[in-house]
PDB file of C-alpha atoms in Angstrom:
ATOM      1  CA  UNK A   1     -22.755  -1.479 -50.486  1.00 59.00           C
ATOM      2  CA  UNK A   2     -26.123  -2.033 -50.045  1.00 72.00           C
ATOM      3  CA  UNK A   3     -25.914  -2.162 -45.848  1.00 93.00           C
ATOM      4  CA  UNK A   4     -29.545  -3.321 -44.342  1.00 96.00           C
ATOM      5  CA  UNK A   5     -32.027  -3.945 -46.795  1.00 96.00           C
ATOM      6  CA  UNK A   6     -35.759  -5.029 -45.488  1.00 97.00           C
ATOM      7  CA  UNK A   7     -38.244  -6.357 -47.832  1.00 97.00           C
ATOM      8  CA  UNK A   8     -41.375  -5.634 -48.403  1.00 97.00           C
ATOM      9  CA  UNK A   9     -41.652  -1.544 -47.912  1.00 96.00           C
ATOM     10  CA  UNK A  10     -45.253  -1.929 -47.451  1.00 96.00           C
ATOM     11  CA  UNK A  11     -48.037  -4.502 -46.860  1.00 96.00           C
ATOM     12  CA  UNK A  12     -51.507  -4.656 -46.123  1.00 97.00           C
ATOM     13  CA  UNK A  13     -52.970  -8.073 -44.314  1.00 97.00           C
ATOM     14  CA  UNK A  14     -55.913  -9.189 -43.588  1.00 97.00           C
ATOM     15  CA  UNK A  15     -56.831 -10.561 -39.884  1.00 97.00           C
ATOM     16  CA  UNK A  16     -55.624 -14.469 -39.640  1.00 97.00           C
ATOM     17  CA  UNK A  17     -53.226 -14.328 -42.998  1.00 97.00           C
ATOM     18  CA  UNK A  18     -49.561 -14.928 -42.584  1.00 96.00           C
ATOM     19  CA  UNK A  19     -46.551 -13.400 -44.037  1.00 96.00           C
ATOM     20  CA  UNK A  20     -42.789 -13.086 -43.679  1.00 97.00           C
ATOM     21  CA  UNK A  21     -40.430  -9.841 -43.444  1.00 97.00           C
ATOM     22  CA  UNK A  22     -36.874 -10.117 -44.941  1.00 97.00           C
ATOM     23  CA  UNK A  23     -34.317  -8.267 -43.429  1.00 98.00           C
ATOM     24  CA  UNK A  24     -30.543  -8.764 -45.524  1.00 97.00           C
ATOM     25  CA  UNK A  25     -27.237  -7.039 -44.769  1.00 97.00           C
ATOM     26  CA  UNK A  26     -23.679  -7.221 -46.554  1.00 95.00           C
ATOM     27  CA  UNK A  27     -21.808  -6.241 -44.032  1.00 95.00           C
ATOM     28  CA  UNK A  28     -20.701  -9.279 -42.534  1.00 95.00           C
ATOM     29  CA  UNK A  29     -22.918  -8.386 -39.116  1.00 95.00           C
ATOM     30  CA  UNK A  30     -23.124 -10.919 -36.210  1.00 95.00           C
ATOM     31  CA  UNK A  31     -25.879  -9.480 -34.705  1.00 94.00           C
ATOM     32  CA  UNK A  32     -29.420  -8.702 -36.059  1.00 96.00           C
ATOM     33  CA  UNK A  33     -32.534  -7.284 -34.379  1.00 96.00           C
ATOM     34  CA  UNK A  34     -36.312  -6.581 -34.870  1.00 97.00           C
ATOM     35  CA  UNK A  35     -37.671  -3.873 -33.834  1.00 97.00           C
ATOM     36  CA  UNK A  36     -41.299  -2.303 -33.929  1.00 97.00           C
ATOM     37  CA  UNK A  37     -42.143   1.385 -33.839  1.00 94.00           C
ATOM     38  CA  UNK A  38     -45.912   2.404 -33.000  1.00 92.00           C
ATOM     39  CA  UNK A  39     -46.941   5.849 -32.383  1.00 86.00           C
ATOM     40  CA  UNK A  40     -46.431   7.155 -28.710  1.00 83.00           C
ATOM     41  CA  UNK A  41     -44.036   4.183 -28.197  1.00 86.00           C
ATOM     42  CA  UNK A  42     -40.233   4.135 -28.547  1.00 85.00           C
ATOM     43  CA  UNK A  43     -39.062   1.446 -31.021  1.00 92.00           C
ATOM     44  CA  UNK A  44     -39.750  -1.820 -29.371  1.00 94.00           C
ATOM     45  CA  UNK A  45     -37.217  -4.701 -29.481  1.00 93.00           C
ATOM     46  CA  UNK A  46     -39.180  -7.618 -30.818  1.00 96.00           C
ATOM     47  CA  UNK A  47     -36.479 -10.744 -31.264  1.00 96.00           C
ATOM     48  CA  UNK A  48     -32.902 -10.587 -31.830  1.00 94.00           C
ATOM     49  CA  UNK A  49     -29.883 -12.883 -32.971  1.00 95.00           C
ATOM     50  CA  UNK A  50     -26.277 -13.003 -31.693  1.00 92.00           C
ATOM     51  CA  UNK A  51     -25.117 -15.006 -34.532  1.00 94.00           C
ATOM     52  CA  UNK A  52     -26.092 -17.539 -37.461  1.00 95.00           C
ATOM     53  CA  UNK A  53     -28.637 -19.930 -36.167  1.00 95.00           C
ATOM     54  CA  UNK A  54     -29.219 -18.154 -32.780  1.00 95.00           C
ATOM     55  CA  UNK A  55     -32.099 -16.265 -31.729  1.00 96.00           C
ATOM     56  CA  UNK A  56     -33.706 -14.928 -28.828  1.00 94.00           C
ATOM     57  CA  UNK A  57     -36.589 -12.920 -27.632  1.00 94.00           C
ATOM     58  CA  UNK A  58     -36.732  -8.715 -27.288  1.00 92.00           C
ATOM     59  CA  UNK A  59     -39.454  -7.070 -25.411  1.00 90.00           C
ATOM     60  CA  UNK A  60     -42.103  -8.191 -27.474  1.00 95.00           C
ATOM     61  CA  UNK A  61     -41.917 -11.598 -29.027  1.00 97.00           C
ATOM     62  CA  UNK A  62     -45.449 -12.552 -29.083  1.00 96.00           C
ATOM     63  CA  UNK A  63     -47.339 -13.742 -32.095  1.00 96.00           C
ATOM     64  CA  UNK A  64     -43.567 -13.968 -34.139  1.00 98.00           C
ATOM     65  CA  UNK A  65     -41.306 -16.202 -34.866  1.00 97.00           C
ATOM     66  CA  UNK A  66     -38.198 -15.428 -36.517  1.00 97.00           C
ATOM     67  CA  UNK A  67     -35.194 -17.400 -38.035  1.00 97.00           C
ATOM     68  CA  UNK A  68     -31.572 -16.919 -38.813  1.00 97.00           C
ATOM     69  CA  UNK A  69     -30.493 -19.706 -40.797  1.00 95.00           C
ATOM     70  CA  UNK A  70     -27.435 -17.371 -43.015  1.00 96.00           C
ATOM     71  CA  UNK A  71     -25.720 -14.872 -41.397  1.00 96.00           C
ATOM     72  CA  UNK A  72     -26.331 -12.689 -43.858  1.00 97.00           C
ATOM     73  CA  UNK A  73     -30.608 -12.847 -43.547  1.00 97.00           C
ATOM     74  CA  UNK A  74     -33.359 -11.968 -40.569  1.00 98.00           C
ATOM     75  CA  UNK A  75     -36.758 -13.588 -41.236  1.00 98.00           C
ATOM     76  CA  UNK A  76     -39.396 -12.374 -38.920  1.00 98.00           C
ATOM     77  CA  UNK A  77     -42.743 -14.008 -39.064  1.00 97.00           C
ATOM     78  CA  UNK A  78     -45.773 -13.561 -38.351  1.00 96.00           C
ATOM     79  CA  UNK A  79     -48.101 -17.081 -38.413  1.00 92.00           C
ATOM     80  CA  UNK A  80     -51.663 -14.983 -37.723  1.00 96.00           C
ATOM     81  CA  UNK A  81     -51.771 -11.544 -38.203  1.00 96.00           C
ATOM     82  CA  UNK A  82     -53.828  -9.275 -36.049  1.00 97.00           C
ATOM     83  CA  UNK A  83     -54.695  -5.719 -36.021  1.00 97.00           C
ATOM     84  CA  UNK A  84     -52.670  -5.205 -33.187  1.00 96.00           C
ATOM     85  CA  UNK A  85     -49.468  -6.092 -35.383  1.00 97.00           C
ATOM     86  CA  UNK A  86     -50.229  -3.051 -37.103  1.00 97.00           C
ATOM     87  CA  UNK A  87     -46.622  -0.876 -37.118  1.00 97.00           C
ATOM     88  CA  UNK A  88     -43.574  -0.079 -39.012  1.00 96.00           C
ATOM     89  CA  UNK A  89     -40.719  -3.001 -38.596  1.00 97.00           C
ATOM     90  CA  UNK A  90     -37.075  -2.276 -39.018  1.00 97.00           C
ATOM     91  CA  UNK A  91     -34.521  -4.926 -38.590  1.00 97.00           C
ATOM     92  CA  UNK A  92     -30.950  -3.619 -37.473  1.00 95.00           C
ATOM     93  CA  UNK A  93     -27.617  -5.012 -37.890  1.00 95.00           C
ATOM     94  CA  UNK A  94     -24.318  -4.523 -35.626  1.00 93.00           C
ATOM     95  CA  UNK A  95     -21.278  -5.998 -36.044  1.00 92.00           C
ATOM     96  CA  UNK A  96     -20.504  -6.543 -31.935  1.00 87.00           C
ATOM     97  CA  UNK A  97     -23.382  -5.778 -30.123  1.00 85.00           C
ATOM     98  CA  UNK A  98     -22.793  -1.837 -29.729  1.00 83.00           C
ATOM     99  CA  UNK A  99     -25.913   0.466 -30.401  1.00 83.00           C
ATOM    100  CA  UNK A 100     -23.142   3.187 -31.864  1.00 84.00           C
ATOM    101  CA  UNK A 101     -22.669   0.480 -34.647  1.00 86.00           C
ATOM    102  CA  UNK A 102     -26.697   0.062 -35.533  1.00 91.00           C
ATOM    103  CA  UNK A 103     -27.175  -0.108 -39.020  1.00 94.00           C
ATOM    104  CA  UNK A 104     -31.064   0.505 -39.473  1.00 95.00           C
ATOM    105  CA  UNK A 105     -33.112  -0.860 -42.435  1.00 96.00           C
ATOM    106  CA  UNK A 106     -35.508   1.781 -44.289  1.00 95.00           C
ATOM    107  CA  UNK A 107     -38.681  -0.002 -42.263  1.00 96.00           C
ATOM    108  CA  UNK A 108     -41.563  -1.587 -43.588  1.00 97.00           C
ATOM    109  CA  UNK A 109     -44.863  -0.068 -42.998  1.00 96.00           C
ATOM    110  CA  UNK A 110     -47.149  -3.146 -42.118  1.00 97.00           C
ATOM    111  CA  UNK A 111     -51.027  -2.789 -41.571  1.00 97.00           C
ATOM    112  CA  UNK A 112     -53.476  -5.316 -40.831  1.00 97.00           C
ATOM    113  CA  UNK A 113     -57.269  -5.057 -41.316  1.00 97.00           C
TER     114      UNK A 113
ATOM    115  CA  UNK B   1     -44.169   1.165 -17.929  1.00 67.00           C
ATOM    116  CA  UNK B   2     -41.920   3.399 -20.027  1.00 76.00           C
ATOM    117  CA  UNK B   3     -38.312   3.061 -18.411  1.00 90.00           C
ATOM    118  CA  UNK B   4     -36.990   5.673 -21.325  1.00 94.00           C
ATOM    119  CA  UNK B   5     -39.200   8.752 -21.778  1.00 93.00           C
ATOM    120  CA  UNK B   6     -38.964  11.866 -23.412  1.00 95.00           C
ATOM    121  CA  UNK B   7     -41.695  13.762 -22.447  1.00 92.00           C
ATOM    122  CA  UNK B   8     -41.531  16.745 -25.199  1.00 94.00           C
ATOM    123  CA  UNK B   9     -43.274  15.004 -28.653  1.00 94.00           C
ATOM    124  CA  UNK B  10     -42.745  18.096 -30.383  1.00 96.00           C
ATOM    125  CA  UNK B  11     -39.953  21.188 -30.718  1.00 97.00           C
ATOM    126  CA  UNK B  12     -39.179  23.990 -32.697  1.00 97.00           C
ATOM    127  CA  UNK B  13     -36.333  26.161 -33.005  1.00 98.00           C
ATOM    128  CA  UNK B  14     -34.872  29.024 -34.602  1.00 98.00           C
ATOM    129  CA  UNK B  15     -31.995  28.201 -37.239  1.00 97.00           C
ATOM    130  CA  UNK B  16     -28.751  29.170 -35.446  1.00 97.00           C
ATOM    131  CA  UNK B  17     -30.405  29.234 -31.821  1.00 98.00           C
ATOM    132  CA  UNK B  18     -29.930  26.456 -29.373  1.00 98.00           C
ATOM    133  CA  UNK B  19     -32.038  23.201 -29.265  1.00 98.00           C
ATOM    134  CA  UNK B  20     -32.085  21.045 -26.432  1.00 98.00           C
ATOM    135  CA  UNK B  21     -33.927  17.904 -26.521  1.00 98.00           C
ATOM    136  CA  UNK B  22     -34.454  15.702 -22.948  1.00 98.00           C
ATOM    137  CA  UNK B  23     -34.553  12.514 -21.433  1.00 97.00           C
ATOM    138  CA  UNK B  24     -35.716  10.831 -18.405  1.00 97.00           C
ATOM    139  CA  UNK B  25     -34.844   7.059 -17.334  1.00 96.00           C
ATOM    140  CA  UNK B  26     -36.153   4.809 -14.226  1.00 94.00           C
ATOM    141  CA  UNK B  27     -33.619   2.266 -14.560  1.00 91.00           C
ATOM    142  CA  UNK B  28     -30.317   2.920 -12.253  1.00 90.00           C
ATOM    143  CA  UNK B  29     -28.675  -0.330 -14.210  1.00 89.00           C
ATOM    144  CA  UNK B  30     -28.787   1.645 -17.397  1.00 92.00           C
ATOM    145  CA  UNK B  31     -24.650   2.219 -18.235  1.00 89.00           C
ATOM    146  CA  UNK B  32     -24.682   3.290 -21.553  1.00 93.00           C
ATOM    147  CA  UNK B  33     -26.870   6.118 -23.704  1.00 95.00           C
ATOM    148  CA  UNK B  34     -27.486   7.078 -27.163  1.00 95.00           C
ATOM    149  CA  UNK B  35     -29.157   9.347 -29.726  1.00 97.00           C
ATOM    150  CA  UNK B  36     -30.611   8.519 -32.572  1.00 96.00           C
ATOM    151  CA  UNK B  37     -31.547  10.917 -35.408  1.00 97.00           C
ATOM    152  CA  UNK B  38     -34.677   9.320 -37.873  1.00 95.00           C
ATOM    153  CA  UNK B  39     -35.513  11.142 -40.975  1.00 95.00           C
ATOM    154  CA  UNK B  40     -38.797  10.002 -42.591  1.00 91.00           C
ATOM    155  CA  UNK B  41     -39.161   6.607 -44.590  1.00 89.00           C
ATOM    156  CA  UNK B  42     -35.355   6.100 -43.313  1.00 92.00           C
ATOM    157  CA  UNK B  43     -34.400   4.080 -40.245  1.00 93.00           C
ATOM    158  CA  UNK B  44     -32.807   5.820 -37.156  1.00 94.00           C
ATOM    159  CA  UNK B  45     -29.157   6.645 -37.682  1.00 94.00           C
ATOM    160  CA  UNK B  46     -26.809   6.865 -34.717  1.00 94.00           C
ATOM    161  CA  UNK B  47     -25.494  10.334 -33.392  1.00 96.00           C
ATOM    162  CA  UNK B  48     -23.922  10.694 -30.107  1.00 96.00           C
ATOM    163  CA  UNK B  49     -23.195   8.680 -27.332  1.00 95.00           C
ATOM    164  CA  UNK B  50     -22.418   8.679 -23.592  1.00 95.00           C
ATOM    165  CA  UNK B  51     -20.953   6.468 -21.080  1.00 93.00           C
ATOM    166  CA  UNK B  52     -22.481   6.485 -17.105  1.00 92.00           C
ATOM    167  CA  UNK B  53     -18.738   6.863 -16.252  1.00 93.00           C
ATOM    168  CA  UNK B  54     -19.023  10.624 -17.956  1.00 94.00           C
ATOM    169  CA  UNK B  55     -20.961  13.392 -17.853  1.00 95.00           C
ATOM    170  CA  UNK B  56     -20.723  15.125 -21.249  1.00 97.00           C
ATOM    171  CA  UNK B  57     -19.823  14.236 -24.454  1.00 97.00           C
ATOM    172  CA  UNK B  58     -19.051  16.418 -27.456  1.00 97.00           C
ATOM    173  CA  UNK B  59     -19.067  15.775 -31.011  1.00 96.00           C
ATOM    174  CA  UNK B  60     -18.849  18.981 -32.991  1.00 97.00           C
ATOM    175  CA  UNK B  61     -22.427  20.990 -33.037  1.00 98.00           C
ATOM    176  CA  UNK B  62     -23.834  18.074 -30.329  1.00 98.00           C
ATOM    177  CA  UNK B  63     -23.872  17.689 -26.954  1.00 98.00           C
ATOM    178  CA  UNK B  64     -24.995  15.038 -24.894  1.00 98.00           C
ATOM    179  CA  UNK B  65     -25.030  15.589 -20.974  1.00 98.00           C
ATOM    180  CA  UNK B  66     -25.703  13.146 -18.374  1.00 97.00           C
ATOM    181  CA  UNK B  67     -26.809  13.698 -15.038  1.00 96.00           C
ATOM    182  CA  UNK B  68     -26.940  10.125 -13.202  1.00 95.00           C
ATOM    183  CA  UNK B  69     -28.645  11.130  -9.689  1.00 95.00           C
ATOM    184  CA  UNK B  70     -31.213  12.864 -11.648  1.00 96.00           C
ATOM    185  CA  UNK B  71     -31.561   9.890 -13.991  1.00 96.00           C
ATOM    186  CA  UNK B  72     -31.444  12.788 -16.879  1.00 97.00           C
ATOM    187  CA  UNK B  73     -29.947  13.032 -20.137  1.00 96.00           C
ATOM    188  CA  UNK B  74     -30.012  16.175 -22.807  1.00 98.00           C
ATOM    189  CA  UNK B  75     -28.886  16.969 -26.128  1.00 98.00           C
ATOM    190  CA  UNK B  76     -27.963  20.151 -27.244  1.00 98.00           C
ATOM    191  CA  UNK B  77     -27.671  21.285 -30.742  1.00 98.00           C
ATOM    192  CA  UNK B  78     -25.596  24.412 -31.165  1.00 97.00           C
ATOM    193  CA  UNK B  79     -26.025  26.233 -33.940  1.00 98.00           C
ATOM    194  CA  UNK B  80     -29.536  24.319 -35.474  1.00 98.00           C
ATOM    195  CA  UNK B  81     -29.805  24.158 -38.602  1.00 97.00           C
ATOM    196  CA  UNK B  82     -32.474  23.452 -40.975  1.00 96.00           C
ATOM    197  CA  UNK B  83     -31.478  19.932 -41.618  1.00 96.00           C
ATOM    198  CA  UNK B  84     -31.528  18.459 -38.357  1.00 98.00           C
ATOM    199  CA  UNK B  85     -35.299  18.594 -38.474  1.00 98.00           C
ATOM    200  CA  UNK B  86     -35.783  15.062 -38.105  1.00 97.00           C
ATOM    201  CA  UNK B  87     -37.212  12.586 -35.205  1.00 96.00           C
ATOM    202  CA  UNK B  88     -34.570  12.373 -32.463  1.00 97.00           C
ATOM    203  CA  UNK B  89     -34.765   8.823 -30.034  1.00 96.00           C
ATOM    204  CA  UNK B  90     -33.008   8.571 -27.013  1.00 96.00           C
ATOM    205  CA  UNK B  91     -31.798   5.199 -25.927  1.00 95.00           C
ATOM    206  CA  UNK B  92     -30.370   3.266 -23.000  1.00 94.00           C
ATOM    207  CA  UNK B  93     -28.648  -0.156 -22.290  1.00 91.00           C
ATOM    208  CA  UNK B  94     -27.779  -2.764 -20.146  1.00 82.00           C
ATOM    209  CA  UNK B  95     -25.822  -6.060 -20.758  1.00 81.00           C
ATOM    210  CA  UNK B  96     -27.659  -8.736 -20.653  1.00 77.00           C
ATOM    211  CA  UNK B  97     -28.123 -12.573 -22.404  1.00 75.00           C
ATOM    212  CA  UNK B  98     -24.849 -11.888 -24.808  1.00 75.00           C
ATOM    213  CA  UNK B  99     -25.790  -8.900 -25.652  1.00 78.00           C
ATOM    214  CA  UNK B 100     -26.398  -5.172 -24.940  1.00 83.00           C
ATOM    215  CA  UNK B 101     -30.368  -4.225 -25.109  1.00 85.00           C
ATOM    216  CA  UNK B 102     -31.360  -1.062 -26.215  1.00 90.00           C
ATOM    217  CA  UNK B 103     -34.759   0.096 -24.321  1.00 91.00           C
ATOM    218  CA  UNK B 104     -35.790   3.219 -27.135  1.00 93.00           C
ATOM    219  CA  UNK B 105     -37.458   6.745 -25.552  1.00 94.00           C
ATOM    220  CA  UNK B 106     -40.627   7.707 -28.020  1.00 93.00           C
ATOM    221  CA  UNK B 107     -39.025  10.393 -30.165  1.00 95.00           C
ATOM    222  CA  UNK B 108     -38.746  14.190 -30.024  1.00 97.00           C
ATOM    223  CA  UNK B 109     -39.878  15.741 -33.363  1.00 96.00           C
ATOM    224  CA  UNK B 110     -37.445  18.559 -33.548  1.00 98.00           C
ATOM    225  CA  UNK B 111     -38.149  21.411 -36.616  1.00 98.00           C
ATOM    226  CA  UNK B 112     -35.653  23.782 -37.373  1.00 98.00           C
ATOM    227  CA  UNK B 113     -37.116  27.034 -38.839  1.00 96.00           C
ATOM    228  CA  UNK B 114     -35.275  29.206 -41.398  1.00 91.00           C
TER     229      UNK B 114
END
């Protein structure tokens, strides 16, 4: 049971080049989230889904798009990087909604020159 | 503005003392808190949680305590041990749009010494 698995660990971009995170979980989960973590900030909430084909917008949605066409798969895009996308990513699963029930991906480290 | 903050980046502890790590919200809608432990190159894990309806929760060697008028919340590690060195995020929610949103402190680093 492989639980939340987020592809790639690492990346470097350059400014203006485009990329997608995977985020994939076995456990049957309804609900996926991104999330950002920079240093001196709490993890950031950056889109979200409630079910297949549903998503919404966190905290900080802009300059990503994401997608949620299998239940079982969280794509978060980002169509122009910049510098200021510069962070670690983890995507999160939960079965109902609860934050006791978070099952974190391992992160990926992104950077952007 | 930072509506979760914990305003310690840093603590260290004896192994078998006490470690207490705090939180401060702004948000009175906030119902529902958590901990979350983070060891490196892993994502956060969940620990301990507490309703607004309560004031304490135990789950064997952690404590979390929540004082509402203050807008306050602590956890308390008794004994510490060595391998709860890790990051420790506090987190609150409110319902909202189908779902419950998590609004994440910006981590204690807690080190246990030996």
């Amino acid at each position: 049971n492989a639980g939340v698995t987020q592809t790639p660990k690492f990346r470097v971009l350059k400014t203006g080049q485009s990329m997608t995170l995977l985020c994939a979980q076995d456990m049957n989960h309804e609900y996926m989230y991104w999330y950002r973590q920079d240093p001196g900030m709490g993890l950031r909430l950056i889109h979200y889904s409630v079910g297949e084909g549903t998503t919404a917008k966190g905290e900080v949605p802009d300059g990503y798009n994401v997608s949620r066409l299998k239940k079982q798969n969280f794509l978060l895009g980002l169509e122009s990087a910049a510098p200021s996308q510069t962070s670690v990513y983890f995507c999160a699963s939960t079965p109902d909604g609860q934050g006791a029930s978070y099952t974190f991906g391992s992160g990926t480290r992104l950077t952007v020159v | 503005d930072q509506q979760v903050k914990q305003n310690s980046p840093s603590l260290s502890v004896q192994e078998g003392r006490i470690s207490i790590l705090n939180c401060d919200y702004t948000n009175s809608m906030f119902d529902y808190f958590l901990w979350y432990k983070k060891y490196p190159a892993e994502g956060p894990t969940f620990l301990i949680s507490i309703s607004s309806i309560k004031d304490k929760n135990e789950d064997g060697r952690f404590t979390v305590f929540l004082n509402k008028s203050a807008k306050h919340l602590s956890l308390h590690i008794v004994p510490s041990q060595p391998g709860d060195s890790a990051v420790y995020f506090c987190a609150a929610s409110a319902y909202s749009s189908g779902t419950y949103k998590y609004i994440f402190g910006t981590g204690t680093r807690l080190k246990v010494l030996a």
